Amino acid sequence: MTWTESVWQRIDPLYKKIIHLPFNQELLKGSLPREKFKFYLAQDAYYLGEFGKALSTISGRLSDLDHVLAFSNFASGAIVVERALHEGYFQTLGLPHEVKPSPTCLLYTNFLLNQAAYANVEKAVAAVLPCFWIYKEVGDYIYAAQTQSEMNPYQNWIDTYAGEDFARSVHKAIQITDQLAEKLSPEGQEDMFEAFEMASKLEWMFWESAYRLEKWGV
């Protein structure tokens, strides 16, 4: 069993909670209130910009040139998606171009940036993996569970994360993480899991906070 296979088993109960969150269940049905989706997209755009910075930082710390190139491409891909959100959804939904991060979004992005800069690189890679992997699994789950009788107003989002291009990136990220984990001791692999688990928890918090339209309490 690979490292990623073993850690997915360990966070599977959390993943099941994520797919059964009201946000994702209503997104699946197309009944998610527009305001909640708008809030989520604005926070996601902010997140993707910071995520791209974290990926770029990790790219510069990796030693294998294939890994360097992959993470450089991941970083540019995150920025491209962020730009596409601004040019597409931001205009059609009337979202402001200056996004202030919610408490959860700021917590999540600061965690990733900290891991990318200061943790050992294997742990940093493990920290960014849930954003790839959990999003892909959620996208696949929603796509497979949809009824095709009515057009979902959020179909474009669903298609993005259930698409083949994103799947290739996820597969590459998983492959690299396993290659790095193979070289570590059991203790080092457990350190990687701690980062992977924390990021998975923050993924749950991100969707849950979007459904609540989370605000700063001041």
CSV table of C-alpha atoms in Angstrom, one decimal:
chain,number,residue,atom,x,y,z
A,1,MET,CA,0.0,0.0,0.0
A,2,THR,CA,1.4,3.4,-0.9
A,3,TRP,CA,1.6,6.3,1.6
A,4,THR,CA,-1.3,8.1,-0.1
A,5,GLU,CA,-3.5,5.1,-0.1
A,6,SER,CA,-2.9,4.6,3.7
A,7,VAL,CA,-3.5,8.2,4.6
A,8,TRP,CA,-6.7,8.4,2.6
A,9,GLN,CA,-8.0,5.5,4.6
A,10,ARG,CA,-7.3,7.5,7.7
A,11,ILE,CA,-9.1,10.6,6.6
A,12,ASP,CA,-11.9,8.8,4.8
A,13,PRO,CA,-14.4,9.6,7.7
A,14,LEU,CA,-13.6,13.3,7.3
A,15,TYR,CA,-14.0,13.1,3.5
A,16,LYS,CA,-17.5,11.5,4.0
A,17,LYS,CA,-18.4,14.5,6.2
A,18,ILE,CA,-17.2,16.8,3.5
A,19,ILE,CA,-19.4,15.3,0.7
A,20,HIS,CA,-22.4,15.3,3.0
A,21,LEU,CA,-22.0,19.0,4.0
A,22,PRO,CA,-25.2,21.0,3.1
A,23,PHE,CA,-23.0,23.1,0.8
A,24,ASN,CA,-22.0,20.2,-1.4
A,25,GLN,CA,-25.4,18.4,-1.2
A,26,GLU,CA,-27.2,21.5,-2.4
A,27,LEU,CA,-24.5,22.2,-5.0
A,28,LEU,CA,-25.1,18.7,-6.3
A,29,LYS,CA,-28.9,19.3,-6.5
A,30,GLY,CA,-28.5,22.8,-8.0
A,31,SER,CA,-30.4,24.2,-5.0
A,32,LEU,CA,-27.5,26.0,-3.3
A,33,PRO,CA,-28.5,29.6,-2.7
A,34,ARG,CA,-26.8,32.0,-5.1
A,35,GLU,CA,-25.4,34.1,-2.3
A,36,LYS,CA,-23.6,31.2,-0.7
A,37,PHE,CA,-22.0,30.2,-4.1
A,38,LYS,CA,-21.0,33.8,-4.6
A,39,PHE,CA,-19.4,33.9,-1.2
A,40,TYR,CA,-17.6,30.6,-1.8
A,41,LEU,CA,-16.3,31.7,-5.2
A,42,ALA,CA,-14.8,35.0,-3.8
A,43,GLN,CA,-13.1,33.1,-1.0
A,44,ASP,CA,-11.9,30.5,-3.5
A,45,ALA,CA,-10.4,33.1,-5.7
A,46,TYR,CA,-8.4,34.6,-2.8
A,47,TYR,CA,-7.4,31.1,-1.7
A,48,LEU,CA,-6.2,30.1,-5.2
A,49,GLY,CA,-3.9,33.1,-5.4
A,50,GLU,CA,-2.3,32.2,-2.1
A,51,PHE,CA,-2.2,28.5,-3.0
A,52,GLY,CA,-0.3,29.4,-6.1
A,53,LYS,CA,2.3,31.2,-4.0
A,54,ALA,CA,2.6,28.1,-1.8
A,55,LEU,CA,3.1,25.8,-4.8
A,56,SER,CA,5.7,28.1,-6.3
A,57,THR,CA,7.6,28.2,-3.0
A,58,ILE,CA,7.6,24.4,-2.8
A,59,SER,CA,8.7,24.2,-6.4
A,60,GLY,CA,11.8,26.2,-5.6
A,61,ARG,CA,12.7,23.8,-2.7
A,62,LEU,CA,12.4,20.5,-4.5
A,63,SER,CA,15.5,18.8,-5.8
A,64,ASP,CA,14.2,16.5,-8.5
A,65,LEU,CA,13.8,18.6,-11.7
A,66,ASP,CA,10.7,16.7,-12.8
A,67,HIS,CA,9.1,17.6,-9.4
A,68,VAL,CA,10.2,21.2,-9.8
A,69,LEU,CA,8.6,21.5,-13.2
A,70,ALA,CA,5.4,19.8,-12.0
A,71,PHE,CA,4.9,22.1,-9.0
A,72,SER,CA,5.8,25.1,-11.2
A,73,ASN,CA,3.0,24.1,-13.5
A,74,PHE,CA,0.6,23.5,-10.6
A,75,ALA,CA,1.3,27.0,-9.4
A,76,SER,CA,0.7,28.6,-12.8
A,77,GLY,CA,-2.5,26.5,-13.1
A,78,ALA,CA,-3.8,27.8,-9.8
A,79,ILE,CA,-3.2,31.4,-10.9
A,80,VAL,CA,-4.9,30.8,-14.3
A,81,VAL,CA,-8.0,29.4,-12.6
A,82,GLU,CA,-8.0,32.4,-10.2
A,83,ARG,CA,-7.9,34.8,-13.2
A,84,ALA,CA,-10.6,32.8,-15.0
A,85,LEU,CA,-12.9,33.2,-11.9
A,86,HIS,CA,-12.4,37.0,-12.0
A,87,GLU,CA,-13.0,37.2,-15.8
A,88,GLY,CA,-16.0,34.9,-15.7
A,89,TYR,CA,-17.9,34.3,-12.5
A,90,PHE,CA,-16.9,37.6,-10.9
A,91,GLN,CA,-18.4,39.6,-13.8
A,92,THR,CA,-21.6,37.5,-14.2
A,93,LEU,CA,-22.3,37.3,-10.5
A,94,GLY,CA,-21.3,40.9,-9.7
A,95,LEU,CA,-18.5,40.1,-7.2
A,96,PRO,CA,-16.0,42.7,-6.1
A,97,HIS,CA,-12.5,42.3,-7.4
A,98,GLU,CA,-10.9,43.1,-4.0
A,99,VAL,CA,-11.7,40.0,-1.8
A,100,LYS,CA,-11.1,40.1,1.9
A,101,PRO,CA,-10.5,36.6,3.2
A,102,SER,CA,-12.8,35.1,5.8
A,103,PRO,CA,-11.3,33.8,9.1
A,104,THR,CA,-11.3,30.2,7.8
A,105,CYS,CA,-9.8,31.2,4.4
A,106,LEU,CA,-7.1,33.2,6.1
A,107,LEU,CA,-6.3,30.3,8.5
A,108,TYR,CA,-6.1,27.8,5.7
A,109,THR,CA,-3.9,30.0,3.4
A,110,ASN,CA,-1.6,31.0,6.2
A,111,PHE,CA,-1.2,27.3,7.2
A,112,LEU,CA,-0.2,26.4,3.6
A,113,LEU,CA,2.2,29.3,3.2
A,114,ASN,CA,3.9,28.5,6.5
A,115,GLN,CA,4.3,24.8,5.6
A,116,ALA,CA,5.6,25.7,2.1
A,117,ALA,CA,8.2,28.0,3.5
A,118,TYR,CA,9.3,26.4,6.8
A,119,ALA,CA,8.4,22.7,7.1
A,120,ASN,CA,10.5,20.1,5.4
A,121,VAL,CA,9.6,19.9,1.8
A,122,GLU,CA,8.0,16.4,2.1
A,123,LYS,CA,5.6,17.8,4.7
A,124,ALA,CA,5.0,20.9,2.6
A,125,VAL,CA,4.0,18.7,-0.3
A,126,ALA,CA,1.7,16.6,1.9
A,127,ALA,CA,0.0,19.8,3.2
A,128,VAL,CA,-1.0,21.0,-0.3
A,129,LEU,CA,-2.2,17.6,-1.5
A,130,PRO,CA,-5.7,17.7,0.0
A,131,CYS,CA,-6.6,20.7,-2.1
A,132,PHE,CA,-5.9,18.7,-5.2
A,133,TRP,CA,-7.2,15.3,-4.1
A,134,ILE,CA,-10.3,16.2,-2.0
A,135,TYR,CA,-11.5,18.6,-4.7
A,136,LYS,CA,-11.2,15.9,-7.3
A,137,GLU,CA,-13.0,13.4,-5.2
A,138,VAL,CA,-15.8,15.8,-4.4
A,139,GLY,CA,-16.1,16.8,-8.1
A,140,ASP,CA,-16.3,13.2,-9.1
A,141,TYR,CA,-18.9,12.4,-6.4
A,142,ILE,CA,-21.2,15.3,-7.4
A,143,TYR,CA,-20.8,14.5,-11.1
A,144,ALA,CA,-21.7,10.8,-10.6
A,145,ALA,CA,-24.6,11.5,-8.3
A,146,GLN,CA,-26.3,14.2,-10.4
A,147,THR,CA,-29.6,13.5,-12.1
A,148,GLN,CA,-29.4,14.6,-15.7
A,149,SER,CA,-33.0,15.7,-16.0
A,150,GLU,CA,-32.3,19.3,-15.2
A,151,MET,CA,-29.4,21.6,-15.9
A,152,ASN,CA,-27.5,22.5,-12.8
A,153,PRO,CA,-26.7,26.2,-12.6
A,154,TYR,CA,-23.3,25.2,-11.1
A,155,GLN,CA,-22.4,22.8,-13.8
A,156,ASN,CA,-19.4,24.6,-15.0
A,157,TRP,CA,-17.8,24.4,-11.6
A,158,ILE,CA,-18.7,20.7,-11.3
A,159,ASP,CA,-17.2,20.0,-14.8
A,160,THR,CA,-14.0,21.7,-13.9
A,161,TYR,CA,-13.2,19.5,-10.9
A,162,ALA,CA,-14.5,16.3,-12.5
A,163,GLY,CA,-12.6,16.9,-15.7
A,164,GLU,CA,-9.7,15.0,-17.2
A,165,ASP,CA,-7.2,18.0,-17.1
A,166,PHE,CA,-7.7,18.3,-13.3
A,167,ALA,CA,-7.5,14.6,-12.9
A,168,ARG,CA,-4.1,14.5,-14.5
A,169,SER,CA,-2.8,17.1,-12.1
A,170,VAL,CA,-4.1,15.3,-9.1
A,171,HIS,CA,-2.6,12.0,-10.3
A,172,LYS,CA,0.8,13.7,-10.7
A,173,ALA,CA,0.6,15.4,-7.3
A,174,ILE,CA,-0.2,12.0,-5.6
A,175,GLN,CA,2.6,10.3,-7.5
A,176,ILE,CA,5.2,12.9,-6.4
A,177,THR,CA,3.9,12.7,-2.8
A,178,ASP,CA,4.4,9.0,-2.7
A,179,GLN,CA,7.9,9.2,-4.2
A,180,LEU,CA,8.9,11.7,-1.5
A,181,ALA,CA,7.3,9.6,1.3
A,182,GLU,CA,9.1,6.4,0.2
A,183,LYS,CA,12.4,8.0,1.2
A,184,LEU,CA,11.4,8.9,4.7
A,185,SER,CA,11.3,7.0,8.0
A,186,PRO,CA,8.0,6.0,9.6
A,187,GLU,CA,8.4,9.0,11.8
A,188,GLY,CA,8.9,11.3,8.8
A,189,GLN,CA,5.9,9.8,7.1
A,190,GLU,CA,3.8,10.5,10.2
A,191,ASP,CA,4.9,14.1,10.1
A,192,MET,CA,3.7,14.2,6.6
A,193,PHE,CA,0.3,12.8,7.7
A,194,GLU,CA,-0.1,15.4,10.3
A,195,ALA,CA,0.1,18.1,7.7
A,196,PHE,CA,-2.1,16.2,5.3
A,197,GLU,CA,-4.7,15.7,8.0
A,198,MET,CA,-4.7,19.3,9.1
A,199,ALA,CA,-5.2,20.5,5.5
A,200,SER,CA,-8.0,18.0,5.1
A,201,LYS,CA,-9.7,19.5,8.2
A,202,LEU,CA,-9.3,23.0,6.8
A,203,GLU,CA,-10.9,21.8,3.5
A,204,TRP,CA,-14.0,20.8,5.6
A,205,MET,CA,-13.9,24.1,7.4
A,206,PHE,CA,-13.7,26.0,4.1
A,207,TRP,CA,-16.9,24.6,2.6
A,208,GLU,CA,-18.7,24.8,6.0
A,209,SER,CA,-17.7,28.4,6.5
A,210,ALA,CA,-18.9,29.3,3.0
A,211,TYR,CA,-22.3,27.9,3.7
A,212,ARG,CA,-22.5,30.0,6.9
A,213,LEU,CA,-21.3,33.1,5.0
A,214,GLU,CA,-18.6,33.4,7.7
A,215,LYS,CA,-17.7,36.9,8.8
A,216,TRP,CA,-15.3,38.5,11.2
A,217,GLY,CA,-16.9,39.1,14.5
A,218,VAL,CA,-16.0,42.7,14.7
